[in-house]
Structures are given as structure tokens and as C-alpha cells.
JSON list of C-alpha atoms in Angstrom, two decimals:
[
{"chain": "H", "resi": 1, "resn": "GLN", "atom": "CA", "xyz": [76.27, -30.41, -71.73]},
{"chain": "H", "resi": 2, "resn": "GLY", "atom": "CA", "xyz": [75.09, -27.29, -69.93]},
{"chain": "H", "resi": 3, "resn": "LYS", "atom": "CA", "xyz": [72.78, -27.09, -66.90]},
{"chain": "H", "resi": 4, "resn": "ARG", "atom": "CA", "xyz": [69.71, -27.47, -69.08]},
{"chain": "H", "resi": 5, "resn": "GLY", "atom": "CA", "xyz": [70.91, -30.89, -70.20]},
{"chain": "H", "resi": 6, "resn": "MET", "atom": "CA", "xyz": [71.38, -32.27, -66.64]},
{"chain": "H", "resi": 7, "resn": "LYS", "atom": "CA", "xyz": [68.93, -35.08, -65.92]},
{"chain": "H", "resi": 8, "resn": "LEU", "atom": "CA", "xyz": [68.18, -36.79, -62.63]},
{"chain": "H", "resi": 9, "resn": "THR", "atom": "CA", "xyz": [68.58, -40.52, -62.40]},
{"chain": "H", "resi": 10, "resn": "ASN", "atom": "CA", "xyz": [65.66, -42.66, -61.29]},
{"chain": "H", "resi": 11, "resn": "THR", "atom": "CA", "xyz": [67.43, -43.19, -57.96]},
{"chain": "H", "resi": 12, "resn": "GLN", "atom": "CA", "xyz": [67.80, -39.44, -57.44]},
{"chain": "H", "resi": 13, "resn": "LYS", "atom": "CA", "xyz": [64.13, -38.89, -58.34]},
{"chain": "H", "resi": 14, "resn": "THR", "atom": "CA", "xyz": [63.09, -41.61, -55.89]},
{"chain": "H", "resi": 15, "resn": "CYS", "atom": "CA", "xyz": [65.24, -40.03, -53.16]},
{"chain": "H", "resi": 16, "resn": "LEU", "atom": "CA", "xyz": [63.66, -36.61, -53.77]},
{"chain": "H", "resi": 17, "resn": "VAL", "atom": "CA", "xyz": [60.15, -38.09, -53.60]},
{"chain": "H", "resi": 18, "resn": "LEU", "atom": "CA", "xyz": [61.01, -39.95, -50.38]},
{"chain": "H", "resi": 19, "resn": "LEU", "atom": "CA", "xyz": [62.51, -36.79, -48.92]},
{"chain": "H", "resi": 20, "resn": "ALA", "atom": "CA", "xyz": [59.35, -34.84, -49.75]},
{"chain": "H", "resi": 21, "resn": "ILE", "atom": "CA", "xyz": [57.20, -37.54, -48.14]},
{"chain": "H", "resi": 22, "resn": "LEU", "atom": "CA", "xyz": [59.42, -37.58, -45.05]},
{"chain": "H", "resi": 23, "resn": "ILE", "atom": "CA", "xyz": [59.19, -33.80, -44.70]},
{"chain": "H", "resi": 24, "resn": "PHE", "atom": "CA", "xyz": [55.41, -33.98, -45.07]},
{"chain": "H", "resi": 25, "resn": "VAL", "atom": "CA", "xyz": [55.09, -36.76, -42.46]},
{"chain": "H", "resi": 26, "resn": "LEU", "atom": "CA", "xyz": [57.38, -35.03, -39.96]},
{"chain": "H", "resi": 27, "resn": "ASN", "atom": "CA", "xyz": [55.30, -31.86, -40.26]},
{"chain": "H", "resi": 28, "resn": "SER", "atom": "CA", "xyz": [51.97, -33.62, -39.81]},
{"chain": "H", "resi": 29, "resn": "SER", "atom": "CA", "xyz": [50.22, -33.56, -36.46]},
{"chain": "H", "resi": 30, "resn": "PHE", "atom": "CA", "xyz": [48.99, -37.11, -37.12]},
{"chain": "H", "resi": 31, "resn": "PHE", "atom": "CA", "xyz": [52.57, -38.41, -37.02]},
{"chain": "H", "resi": 32, "resn": "TRP", "atom": "CA", "xyz": [53.45, -36.62, -33.78]},
{"chain": "H", "resi": 33, "resn": "LYS", "atom": "CA", "xyz": [50.19, -37.63, -32.10]},
{"chain": "H", "resi": 34, "resn": "ALA", "atom": "CA", "xyz": [50.97, -41.23, -33.00]},
{"chain": "H", "resi": 35, "resn": "MET", "atom": "CA", "xyz": [54.46, -40.83, -31.53]},
{"chain": "H", "resi": 36, "resn": "TYR", "atom": "CA", "xyz": [53.16, -39.15, -28.34]},
{"chain": "H", "resi": 37, "resn": "PRO", "atom": "CA", "xyz": [49.64, -40.51, -27.78]},
{"chain": "H", "resi": 38, "resn": "ILE", "atom": "CA", "xyz": [47.48, -39.41, -24.88]},
{"chain": "H", "resi": 39, "resn": "LYS", "atom": "CA", "xyz": [44.36, -40.86, -23.29]},
{"chain": "H", "resi": 40, "resn": "TYR", "atom": "CA", "xyz": [41.73, -39.54, -20.90]},
{"chain": "H", "resi": 41, "resn": "GLN", "atom": "CA", "xyz": [41.74, -36.17, -22.65]},
{"chain": "H", "resi": 42, "resn": "GLN", "atom": "CA", "xyz": [38.25, -35.22, -21.46]},
{"chain": "H", "resi": 43, "resn": "GLU", "atom": "CA", "xyz": [38.98, -36.20, -17.86]},
{"chain": "H", "resi": 44, "resn": "VAL", "atom": "CA", "xyz": [42.22, -34.21, -17.88]},
{"chain": "H", "resi": 45, "resn": "ALA", "atom": "CA", "xyz": [40.52, -31.20, -19.48]},
{"chain": "H", "resi": 46, "resn": "LYS", "atom": "CA", "xyz": [37.74, -31.26, -16.87]},
{"chain": "H", "resi": 47, "resn": "ALA", "atom": "CA", "xyz": [40.06, -31.65, -13.89]},
{"chain": "H", "resi": 48, "resn": "SER", "atom": "CA", "xyz": [42.49, -29.04, -15.21]},
{"chain": "H", "resi": 49, "resn": "TYR", "atom": "CA", "xyz": [39.75, -26.52, -15.75]},
{"chain": "H", "resi": 50, "resn": "TYR", "atom": "CA", "xyz": [38.13, -27.23, -12.39]},
{"chain": "H", "resi": 51, "resn": "PHE", "atom": "CA", "xyz": [41.37, -26.83, -10.41]},
{"chain": "H", "resi": 52, "resn": "GLY", "atom": "CA", "xyz": [43.13, -24.29, -12.63]},
{"chain": "H", "resi": 53, "resn": "VAL", "atom": "CA", "xyz": [46.07, -26.51, -13.54]},
{"chain": "H", "resi": 54, "resn": "ASP", "atom": "CA", "xyz": [47.74, -26.53, -16.95]},
{"chain": "H", "resi": 55, "resn": "PRO", "atom": "CA", "xyz": [46.34, -29.62, -18.72]},
{"chain": "H", "resi": 56, "resn": "TYR", "atom": "CA", "xyz": [49.69, -30.27, -20.39]},
{"chain": "H", "resi": 57, "resn": "LEU", "atom": "CA", "xyz": [51.31, -30.54, -16.98]},
{"chain": "H", "resi": 58, "resn": "VAL", "atom": "CA", "xyz": [48.66, -33.04, -15.88]},
{"chain": "H", "resi": 59, "resn": "LEU", "atom": "CA", "xyz": [49.18, -35.06, -19.07]},
{"chain": "H", "resi": 60, "resn": "ALA", "atom": "CA", "xyz": [52.95, -35.07, -18.52]},
{"chain": "H", "resi": 61, "resn": "VAL", "atom": "CA", "xyz": [52.55, -36.30, -14.95]},
{"chain": "H", "resi": 62, "resn": "VAL", "atom": "CA", "xyz": [50.14, -39.05, -16.06]},
{"chain": "H", "resi": 63, "resn": "GLN", "atom": "CA", "xyz": [52.55, -40.05, -18.84]},
{"chain": "H", "resi": 64, "resn": "ILE", "atom": "CA", "xyz": [55.50, -40.40, -16.48]},
{"chain": "H", "resi": 65, "resn": "GLU", "atom": "CA", "xyz": [53.55, -41.88, -13.58]},
{"chain": "H", "resi": 66, "resn": "SER", "atom": "CA", "xyz": [51.54, -44.52, -15.45]},
{"chain": "H", "resi": 67, "resn": "LYS", "atom": "CA", "xyz": [51.92, -44.12, -19.23]},
{"chain": "H", "resi": 68, "resn": "PHE", "atom": "CA", "xyz": [48.12, -43.77, -19.23]},
{"chain": "H", "resi": 69, "resn": "VAL", "atom": "CA", "xyz": [47.64, -47.30, -17.84]},
{"chain": "H", "resi": 70, "resn": "GLN", "atom": "CA", "xyz": [44.86, -47.01, -15.28]},
{"chain": "H", "resi": 71, "resn": "ASP", "atom": "CA", "xyz": [45.61, -50.11, -13.22]},
{"chain": "H", "resi": 72, "resn": "ARG", "atom": "CA", "xyz": [49.31, -49.35, -12.75]},
{"chain": "H", "resi": 73, "resn": "PHE", "atom": "CA", "xyz": [50.74, -50.21, -9.32]},
{"chain": "H", "resi": 74, "resn": "SER", "atom": "CA", "xyz": [54.19, -49.18, -8.13]},
{"chain": "H", "resi": 75, "resn": "PRO", "atom": "CA", "xyz": [56.37, -51.34, -5.87]},
{"chain": "H", "resi": 76, "resn": "LYS", "atom": "CA", "xyz": [56.07, -48.58, -3.24]},
{"chain": "H", "resi": 77, "resn": "GLY", "atom": "CA", "xyz": [52.25, -48.80, -3.30]},
{"chain": "H", "resi": 78, "resn": "ALA", "atom": "CA", "xyz": [51.27, -45.87, -5.53]},
{"chain": "H", "resi": 79, "resn": "ARG", "atom": "CA", "xyz": [48.21, -46.59, -7.64]},
{"chain": "H", "resi": 80, "resn": "GLY", "atom": "CA", "xyz": [46.23, -45.36, -10.60]},
{"chain": "H", "resi": 81, "resn": "LEU", "atom": "CA", "xyz": [46.90, -43.05, -13.51]},
{"chain": "H", "resi": 82, "resn": "MET", "atom": "CA", "xyz": [48.51, -40.38, -11.34]},
{"chain": "H", "resi": 83, "resn": "GLN", "atom": "CA", "xyz": [50.18, -42.92, -9.04]},
{"chain": "H", "resi": 84, "resn": "LEU", "atom": "CA", "xyz": [48.79, -41.65, -5.78]},
{"chain": "H", "resi": 85, "resn": "MET", "atom": "CA", "xyz": [50.12, -43.18, -2.59]},
{"chain": "H", "resi": 86, "resn": "PRO", "atom": "CA", "xyz": [47.15, -44.38, -0.49]},
{"chain": "H", "resi": 87, "resn": "GLU", "atom": "CA", "xyz": [47.99, -42.05, 2.43]},
{"chain": "H", "resi": 88, "resn": "THR", "atom": "CA", "xyz": [48.39, -39.03, 0.13]},
{"chain": "H", "resi": 89, "resn": "ALA", "atom": "CA", "xyz": [45.21, -39.93, -1.73]},
{"chain": "H", "resi": 90, "resn": "LYS", "atom": "CA", "xyz": [43.27, -40.25, 1.51]},
{"chain": "H", "resi": 91, "resn": "TRP", "atom": "CA", "xyz": [44.58, -36.90, 2.77]},
{"chain": "H", "resi": 92, "resn": "ALA", "atom": "CA", "xyz": [43.94, -35.18, -0.58]},
{"chain": "H", "resi": 93, "resn": "ASN", "atom": "CA", "xyz": [40.46, -36.69, -0.76]},
{"chain": "H", "resi": 94, "resn": "GLU", "atom": "CA", "xyz": [39.59, -35.14, 2.62]},
{"chain": "H", "resi": 95, "resn": "GLN", "atom": "CA", "xyz": [41.33, -31.80, 2.01]},
{"chain": "H", "resi": 96, "resn": "SER", "atom": "CA", "xyz": [39.89, -31.34, -1.47]},
{"chain": "H", "resi": 97, "resn": "GLY", "atom": "CA", "xyz": [36.31, -31.89, -0.38]},
{"chain": "H", "resi": 98, "resn": "LEU", "atom": "CA", "xyz": [35.85, -34.37, -3.22]},
{"chain": "H", "resi": 99, "resn": "TYR", "atom": "CA", "xyz": [35.13, -37.26, -0.81]},
{"chain": "H", "resi": 100, "resn": "PHE", "atom": "CA", "xyz": [35.40, -40.09, -3.30]},
{"chain": "H", "resi": 101, "resn": "PRO", "atom": "CA", "xyz": [34.90, -43.62, -2.00]},
{"chain": "H", "resi": 102, "resn": "PRO", "atom": "CA", "xyz": [38.38, -45.04, -1.19]},
{"chain": "H", "resi": 103, "resn": "THR", "atom": "CA", "xyz": [38.47, -47.49, -4.09]},
{"chain": "H", "resi": 104, "resn": "ASN", "atom": "CA", "xyz": [37.33, -44.83, -6.56]},
{"chain": "H", "resi": 105, "resn": "TYR", "atom": "CA", "xyz": [40.04, -42.27, -5.90]},
{"chain": "H", "resi": 106, "resn": "ILE", "atom": "CA", "xyz": [42.67, -44.89, -6.47]},
{"chain": "H", "resi": 107, "resn": "ASP", "atom": "CA", "xyz": [41.21, -47.05, -9.23]},
{"chain": "H", "resi": 108, "resn": "GLU", "atom": "CA", "xyz": [38.58, -45.01, -11.11]},
{"chain": "H", "resi": 109, "resn": "PRO", "atom": "CA", "xyz": [40.34, -43.00, -13.89]},
{"chain": "H", "resi": 110, "resn": "ASN", "atom": "CA", "xyz": [38.14, -39.89, -13.64]},
{"chain": "H", "resi": 111, "resn": "ASP", "atom": "CA", "xyz": [38.40, -39.74, -9.84]},
{"chain": "H", "resi": 112, "resn": "ASN", "atom": "CA", "xyz": [42.14, -40.49, -9.83]},
{"chain": "H", "resi": 113, "resn": "ILE", "atom": "CA", "xyz": [42.77, -37.70, -12.33]},
{"chain": "H", "resi": 114, "resn": "LEU", "atom": "CA", "xyz": [40.57, -35.27, -10.37]},
{"chain": "H", "resi": 115, "resn": "LEU", "atom": "CA", "xyz": [42.31, -36.07, -7.10]},
{"chain": "H", "resi": 116, "resn": "GLY", "atom": "CA", "xyz": [45.81, -36.05, -8.61]},
{"chain": "H", "resi": 117, "resn": "THR", "atom": "CA", "xyz": [45.08, -32.74, -10.32]},
{"chain": "H", "resi": 118, "resn": "TRP", "atom": "CA", "xyz": [43.78, -31.29, -7.06]},
{"chain": "H", "resi": 119, "resn": "TYR", "atom": "CA", "xyz": [47.04, -32.39, -5.42]},
{"chain": "H", "resi": 120, "resn": "LEU", "atom": "CA", "xyz": [49.06, -30.71, -8.20]},
{"chain": "H", "resi": 121, "resn": "SER", "atom": "CA", "xyz": [46.95, -27.59, -7.68]},
{"chain": "H", "resi": 122, "resn": "TYR", "atom": "CA", "xyz": [47.69, -27.71, -3.96]},
{"chain": "H", "resi": 123, "resn": "LEU", "atom": "CA", "xyz": [51.44, -28.00, -4.64]},
{"chain": "H", "resi": 124, "resn": "LEU", "atom": "CA", "xyz": [51.35, -25.21, -7.24]},
{"chain": "H", "resi": 125, "resn": "ASP", "atom": "CA", "xyz": [49.56, -22.94, -4.73]},
{"chain": "H", "resi": 126, "resn": "LYS", "atom": "CA", "xyz": [52.06, -23.83, -2.02]},
{"chain": "H", "resi": 127, "resn": "TYR", "atom": "CA", "xyz": [55.02, -23.01, -4.28]},
{"chain": "H", "resi": 128, "resn": "ASP", "atom": "CA", "xyz": [53.55, -19.82, -5.80]},
{"chain": "H", "resi": 129, "resn": "GLN", "atom": "CA", "xyz": [52.66, -21.48, -9.13]},
{"chain": "H", "resi": 130, "resn": "ASP", "atom": "CA", "xyz": [56.26, -22.65, -9.63]},
{"chain": "H", "resi": 131, "resn": "HIS", "atom": "CA", "xyz": [55.73, -25.84, -11.60]},
{"chain": "H", "resi": 132, "resn": "ILE", "atom": "CA", "xyz": [59.36, -26.96, -11.14]},
{"chain": "H", "resi": 133, "resn": "LYS", "atom": "CA", "xyz": [59.00, -27.12, -7.36]},
{"chain": "H", "resi": 134, "resn": "ALA", "atom": "CA", "xyz": [55.51, -28.61, -7.64]},
{"chain": "H", "resi": 135, "resn": "ILE", "atom": "CA", "xyz": [56.71, -31.41, -9.93]},
{"chain": "H", "resi": 136, "resn": "VAL", "atom": "CA", "xyz": [59.62, -32.23, -7.62]},
{"chain": "H", "resi": 137, "resn": "ALA", "atom": "CA", "xyz": [57.27, -32.22, -4.59]},
{"chain": "H", "resi": 138, "resn": "TYR", "atom": "CA", "xyz": [54.81, -34.48, -6.43]},
{"chain": "H", "resi": 139, "resn": "ASN", "atom": "CA", "xyz": [57.59, -37.05, -6.72]},
{"chain": "H", "resi": 140, "resn": "ALA", "atom": "CA", "xyz": [59.74, -36.57, -3.61]},
{"chain": "H", "resi": 141, "resn": "GLY", "atom": "CA", "xyz": [57.20, -35.10, -1.21]},
{"chain": "H", "resi": 142, "resn": "GLU", "atom": "CA", "xyz": [56.74, -31.54, -0.08]},
{"chain": "H", "resi": 143, "resn": "GLY", "atom": "CA", "xyz": [58.60, -32.15, 3.20]},
{"chain": "H", "resi": 144, "resn": "ARG", "atom": "CA", "xyz": [61.79, -32.99, 1.36]},
{"chain": "H", "resi": 145, "resn": "VAL", "atom": "CA", "xyz": [61.42, -30.08, -1.05]},
{"chain": "H", "resi": 146, "resn": "ASP", "atom": "CA", "xyz": [60.84, -27.68, 1.84]},
{"chain": "H", "resi": 147, "resn": "ARG", "atom": "CA", "xyz": [63.95, -29.01, 3.61]},
{"chain": "H", "resi": 148, "resn": "TRP", "atom": "CA", "xyz": [66.10, -28.79, 0.45]},
{"chain": "H", "resi": 149, "resn": "LEU", "atom": "CA", "xyz": [64.99, -25.22, -0.17]},
{"chain": "H", "resi": 150, "resn": "ARG", "atom": "CA", "xyz": [65.40, -24.17, 3.47]},
{"chain": "H", "resi": 151, "resn": "THR", "atom": "CA", "xyz": [68.89, -25.66, 3.80]},
{"chain": "H", "resi": 152, "resn": "GLY", "atom": "CA", "xyz": [70.09, -24.52, 0.37]},
{"chain": "H", "resi": 153, "resn": "VAL", "atom": "CA", "xyz": [70.62, -28.05, -0.95]},
{"chain": "H", "resi": 154, "resn": "TRP", "atom": "CA", "xyz": [68.56, -27.14, -4.02]},
{"chain": "H", "resi": 155, "resn": "ASP", "atom": "CA", "xyz": [67.70, -23.64, -5.22]},
{"chain": "H", "resi": 156, "resn": "GLY", "atom": "CA", "xyz": [64.33, -24.70, -6.64]},
{"chain": "H", "resi": 157, "resn": "THR", "atom": "CA", "xyz": [65.21, -24.00, -10.27]},
{"chain": "H", "resi": 158, "resn": "ARG", "atom": "CA", "xyz": [65.37, -26.11, -13.38]},
{"chain": "H", "resi": 159, "resn": "GLU", "atom": "CA", "xyz": [68.96, -24.98, -13.87]},
{"chain": "H", "resi": 160, "resn": "GLY", "atom": "CA", "xyz": [69.84, -26.27, -10.40]},
{"chain": "H", "resi": 161, "resn": "MET", "atom": "CA", "xyz": [68.21, -29.64, -11.04]},
{"chain": "H", "resi": 162, "resn": "ARG", "atom": "CA", "xyz": [71.53, -31.48, -10.69]},
{"chain": "H", "resi": 163, "resn": "ASP", "atom": "CA", "xyz": [71.57, -30.48, -6.98]},
{"chain": "H", "resi": 164, "resn": "ILE", "atom": "CA", "xyz": [68.39, -32.43, -6.18]},
{"chain": "H", "resi": 165, "resn": "PRO", "atom": "CA", "xyz": [69.74, -35.14, -3.85]},
{"chain": "H", "resi": 166, "resn": "ILE", "atom": "CA", "xyz": [67.58, -37.99, -5.20]},
{"chain": "H", "resi": 167, "resn": "GLY", "atom": "CA", "xyz": [68.54, -39.26, -8.64]},
{"chain": "H", "resi": 168, "resn": "GLU", "atom": "CA", "xyz": [65.07, -40.66, -9.29]},
{"chain": "H", "resi": 169, "resn": "THR", "atom": "CA", "xyz": [63.57, -37.22, -8.62]},
{"chain": "H", "resi": 170, "resn": "ARG", "atom": "CA", "xyz": [66.06, -35.46, -10.89]},
{"chain": "H", "resi": 171, "resn": "HIS", "atom": "CA", "xyz": [65.18, -37.92, -13.64]},
{"chain": "H", "resi": 172, "resn": "TYR", "atom": "CA", "xyz": [61.45, -37.55, -12.89]},
{"chain": "H", "resi": 173, "resn": "LEU", "atom": "CA", "xyz": [61.61, -33.76, -13.22]},
{"chain": "H", "resi": 174, "resn": "SER", "atom": "CA", "xyz": [63.53, -34.01, -16.46]},
{"chain": "H", "resi": 175, "resn": "ARG", "atom": "CA", "xyz": [61.05, -36.48, -17.99]},
{"chain": "H", "resi": 176, "resn": "VAL", "atom": "CA", "xyz": [57.95, -34.57, -16.86]},
{"chain": "H", "resi": 177, "resn": "LEU", "atom": "CA", "xyz": [59.34, -31.36, -18.34]},
{"chain": "H", "resi": 178, "resn": "TYR", "atom": "CA", "xyz": [60.20, -33.16, -21.58]},
{"chain": "H", "resi": 179, "resn": "TYR", "atom": "CA", "xyz": [56.65, -34.47, -22.01]},
{"chain": "H", "resi": 180, "resn": "TYR", "atom": "CA", "xyz": [55.15, -31.20, -20.81]},
{"chain": "H", "resi": 181, "resn": "GLU", "atom": "CA", "xyz": [56.91, -29.37, -23.65]},
{"chain": "H", "resi": 182, "resn": "ARG", "atom": "CA", "xyz": [56.12, -32.10, -26.24]},
{"chain": "H", "resi": 183, "resn": "PHE", "atom": "CA", "xyz": [52.42, -32.17, -25.31]},
{"chain": "H", "resi": 184, "resn": "GLN", "atom": "CA", "xyz": [52.23, -28.36, -25.49]},
{"chain": "H", "resi": 185, "resn": "GLU", "atom": "CA", "xyz": [53.61, -28.47, -29.03]},
{"chain": "H", "resi": 186, "resn": "ILE", "atom": "CA", "xyz": [51.68, -31.46, -30.33]},
{"chain": "H", "resi": 187, "resn": "TYR", "atom": "CA", "xyz": [48.29, -30.82, -28.73]},
{"chain": "H", "resi": 188, "resn": "LYS", "atom": "CA", "xyz": [48.42, -27.00, -28.71]},
{"chain": "H", "resi": 189, "resn": "ASP", "atom": "CA", "xyz": [44.99, -26.56, -30.24]},
{"chain": "H", "resi": 190, "resn": "GLU", "atom": "CA", "xyz": [43.17, -29.15, -28.14]},
{"chain": "H", "resi": 191, "resn": "PHE", "atom": "CA", "xyz": [42.89, -27.53, -24.70]}
]
């Protein structure tokens, strides 16, 4: 028989329908938002706007630091959604002029996000809006980053990431950038 006589089997028809459904699902924002959920969207939007920080960067930091779990504690003592160390939080609270009560800036989601976003803003200002250096400093501390840059250990670029002396920090930068890019794609119309 010619081409006109070719018929699809029921299995082939089922496969085509399933393929069409899969393509539809993979192109739906609902699917991707379910795969990469966020919380505290209003708090992040407010803090980002107030301090001039990209909300997707804040979301990525929160994702990596706490996975949006507000009562997360690290073995090193960092606390809250943005995993602020108590000393850093206290310093940032004073420098920012926010003056939250000590338990609030660690445990209250809105205050923790505001203070963590202020700290990101501070680091971005210090490093001329270079989010790569700011992310690394958020994890490793600005003193280390300054030393690595000054001594040529790390050139401060994403491409030179493998030269960051601390494996945890290299991994941290890679994960924050991954989520930063995913959140920009998935939630592009929401901020």
C-alpha cells in the first residue's frame, strides 16, 4: 500500500498522545513552579525593592541557605531563612539602621529576609555590583574574598571558580547561580 494506506497502531497513537501531553507539561509554568517552588515572595519582593537587590538573587540565596525553612539552624550557628551568623546579623542590624530586636532578625522571616538582603546589598556595593564576588563573600566572608583577590588566588570571576580555595564555597557559588538562573526563567513575570 502507498503512504495514504499507512495506519498507526493503537500503541503508536498512545505514544503520540503521551508525547503531546509531555511537551505540554514541560512547557507549562505550573510544572516548573512545582519543580522549583518558592516561599516568602512578598517579603523577598519588599526587601529587594527596598535595598535594590535582584529578587532572584535573594531567592537563590534563601533556597541554598535554608530551602525556605524559616527555623533552619546550621552546625556553625547560622540561623533563619538567610542563615545569618549571629555576629554578622548583629553587625548588619546596627549598620543597616533596621534595629530589629535580636530574636527577630534571626527568627522572624520578614526581618531575616530584610537583614540578609541588606547584607547582600552591602556586599554588592562593596564589590561594584559584581554578584559573583558578593555571593562568594556571603558564604566565605568578605575578608577571605578580599585576601583571595589581593593575592591572586582567585580572579573573582565565574570562570575562575575552580580557584576558590574552599570547596564548600565553590559548590555554594555554583548552586546559587543555578537557582538564580532557574528562578529568573520560571518566575520572570512575578517581580
